[in-house]
Amino acid sequence: MTSAEAPVPEPAQVPPAYARRLNVVAALVPLASGVVAAIMSVNLGIGTLPAPGPGMWPLIVSVAMVVAAAVLVLQSRPRGDEERFTKDVVVVAIAAASLVAYAFLFELVGFEVPTVALLVLWLKGLGRESWRLTAVVSIVATAALYLLFITALGVSLPHIIAL
Amino acid sequence: MTIVAGYVPTPLGEAVLGQALAEAELRKARLVVVNVSHPGAYVDPGTAPPAELQRRVGDGHEVRQPQDTDPAAALLDVARQESAELIVIGVRRRSPVGKLLMGSTAQRVLLESDCPVLAVKDNDHR
Amino acid sequence: MDFLSPVIAGFGVVFQPENLFYCLLGVTLGMLVGVLPGLGPAATIAVLLPITYNIEPTAAIIMLAGIFYGAQYGGTITSVLLRLPGEASSVVTAIDGHELARQGRAGSALGIAAIGSFIGGTVAVIGLTFVAPLVAGFALDFGPSEYTALALLGILLITTLGTGSPLKSILMATVGLLLATVGQDPLEGASRLTFGVDQLLDGIDFVIVAMGLFGVGEILYNLESLRRPAAPAAAVGSVYPSRAELGQSKGAITRGSVLGFLLGILPGGGATMSSMVAYAVEKRASKEPDRFGKGAIEGVAGPETANNAAATSSFIPLLTLGIPANATMAIMFGALLIQGIAPGPMLVEEKPDLFWGVVNSMYVGNLLLLAMSMPLIGVFVRILRVRAAILAPLTILVTMIGVYTVRMSVFDMFLMVGLGVLGYLMKKVGFEPGPLVLAFVLGGLLESSFRRSMRIFGGDLTGFLTQPITATLLGVIVLIVLAPPALRLSRRNRQKVKA
């Protein structure tokens, strides 16, 4: 019986050089942010130890962050939890962009139209589900969200359909 | 000489498999059993356990489990690749309204196939 | 007994029909969402958090606790059936649990897990009832310096005992601490690191961080496997374990309960560590250790009992010290704050109804879990048939609309999506969100208690060492930092000697 063999294939082995590069880049971002935060903290005023200014604590934290990031740059050996970026990144990027657009439209035109649009995009565009299923799920889900948030929980979401 | 059969783990699918094995025996043909697996979920009830299916289909015949959201297209693809002489599929009895709502994999295979199609009916489950 | 009267009064709170309903709702929702392998207990609670806003505090926390156990058990289901653990604490369950499933005994494995979880959870609640007031009483004398050391210890333990690389976890913890400083200075009101954005003046809401990193981040990450190949539906079989299986598991459940309770109190690992230790203990205690890995029922019973017991006892540091022990408890902490409850040593005294209501609801939650999981297992398994392409937009919409309802602010939606993208990227490069979220939650406490201590000690850092409890805690911290490198060194030396 091999019927229930793990359905998800193990993530393809990431080449060590790739994982190493990934770790370096991933450490450089907090390193740079830490430096910026440290400078901003100094500008806030550090004060003295008995009377710390608003900048002291953020300074301590950002220095710790810079140190940790710097150590990671130096010790960038792969740790087995790095993953390769494949062309699936495009799907994630489209999804994230659609969420930004959703938030942008939310208060402008009410929640119904963007909700249906988001569902159609994710179901048909990203998921390649059939048109029939897309239509049914989009409309039913939007109605269910309306009932959950507006009718049951009494939240005043911007909406155009009044019940 | 190849026969292609569309299989799903349901009573209708079993009827298709039985008929397809009988046809293969009769025509001395090789049978390719296609079980289309719908990707995306963790579990798909339409996917048959591969080892068990292969055992039932027997040596000399083949089992394929393409990952596809469109079963009709996947079945027709295999039939074209194998230059099949016959496709065996199952058809369910449905009311006119049911047909309108459900759209039919069987109908697409019937209309788009390049070779004869043998439609097996599910006589136990009207 | 005087001490027991508020405990008994707490049962009165639990058995109010409304609270029972929310407990049931929480367990059900937790199981439904938790069964999705992408969403562990932390993410499940994060996504469902906004739904609890409009509920009265006690009911809301009871519901969240229910979501927590439900999600915990949901992870077991996928662990056994698909060898896909929903969260780190059921990783070891997958070893023997999935082997049992391949032998057609998935039902037995899930049944014994439910029974073990129930017993472990119940034992841990009884333990909690007696230990929590003691800890709270002890902690009443804690001043800022003790809290500084405790918060530091909590952050450090999750980075070292967690599942990821310690260095990466420490880096994430500093990011969390830095994010916590955004907004107005708690003591002087200067705006810090806000980049002139007015909406950031109040700081970043914890809910947005949790929902962004855990909820949106996980959903975006799972989008990569939209076309994951599906497995054939496996038969679950009877969920009622046989007498023989129960007999085999008796010892494992007993040991798992005690072990889980004790390890759960420690900050840091909690459920994950206890399940791993329990598995190792069972293997060692067994007369036939060869059966492990080949479908030993004790290999499911031990860890599953232990992780539920630990999950329950990890409420102790949260409710009595105000220090969450792990990422899931960090989200609970955030949820309590939203309800206007500050967890800490005063909670037992000041809000006994709430405290004992929540604690006693755990008995009911565990019982409901047992009662529902066995007959309804088939229903929860069906969720696994729903395709990711359908689930993803539904969960994301609940999250998006949910975050909006917190403050009726579109800005929060943008912020959450941004944090979600960050969470996705972190997951890709092997950074865990847990330490970040925990550090973010403890950041405010750590800063204010550090600054107050500095004022008390007149700026003298050695002042921390003059306080006995603080000094002890700091000693533990030094030990934790120094122990792994020292061990590594001594091992290397020993190897040299051998060579």
Short mmCIF file of C-alpha atoms in Angstrom, two decimals, chain A residues 119 122-123 137-138 141-142 145, chain C residues 47 219 386 388-399:
data_model
loop_
_atom_site.label_atom_id
_atom_site.label_comp_id
_atom_site.label_asym_id
_atom_site.label_seq_id
_atom_site.Cartn_x
_atom_site.Cartn_y
_atom_site.Cartn_z
CA LEU A 119 -12.36 36.17 -5.67
CA TRP A 122 -7.74 34.35 -7.33
CA LEU A 123 -10.10 31.55 -8.36
CA VAL A 137 -18.01 30.71 -5.06
CA SER A 138 -17.51 34.44 -5.64
CA ALA A 141 -18.66 33.92 -0.44
CA THR A 142 -19.36 37.65 -0.81
CA LEU A 145 -18.96 37.71 4.33
CA VAL C 47 -6.98 34.96 11.36
CA ILE C 219 -1.46 32.24 2.74
CA VAL C 386 -11.17 21.58 -0.76
CA ALA C 388 -6.10 25.55 -2.08
CA ALA C 389 -7.24 27.81 -4.91
CA ILE C 390 -10.67 28.05 -3.25
CA LEU C 391 -9.50 28.22 0.37
CA ALA C 392 -6.83 30.86 -0.15
CA PRO C 393 -9.09 33.73 -1.27
CA LEU C 394 -11.67 32.90 1.39
CA THR C 395 -9.14 32.98 4.24
CA ILE C 396 -7.46 36.09 2.88
CA LEU C 397 -10.79 37.93 2.67
CA VAL C 398 -11.67 37.08 6.28
CA THR C 399 -8.23 38.37 7.26
#
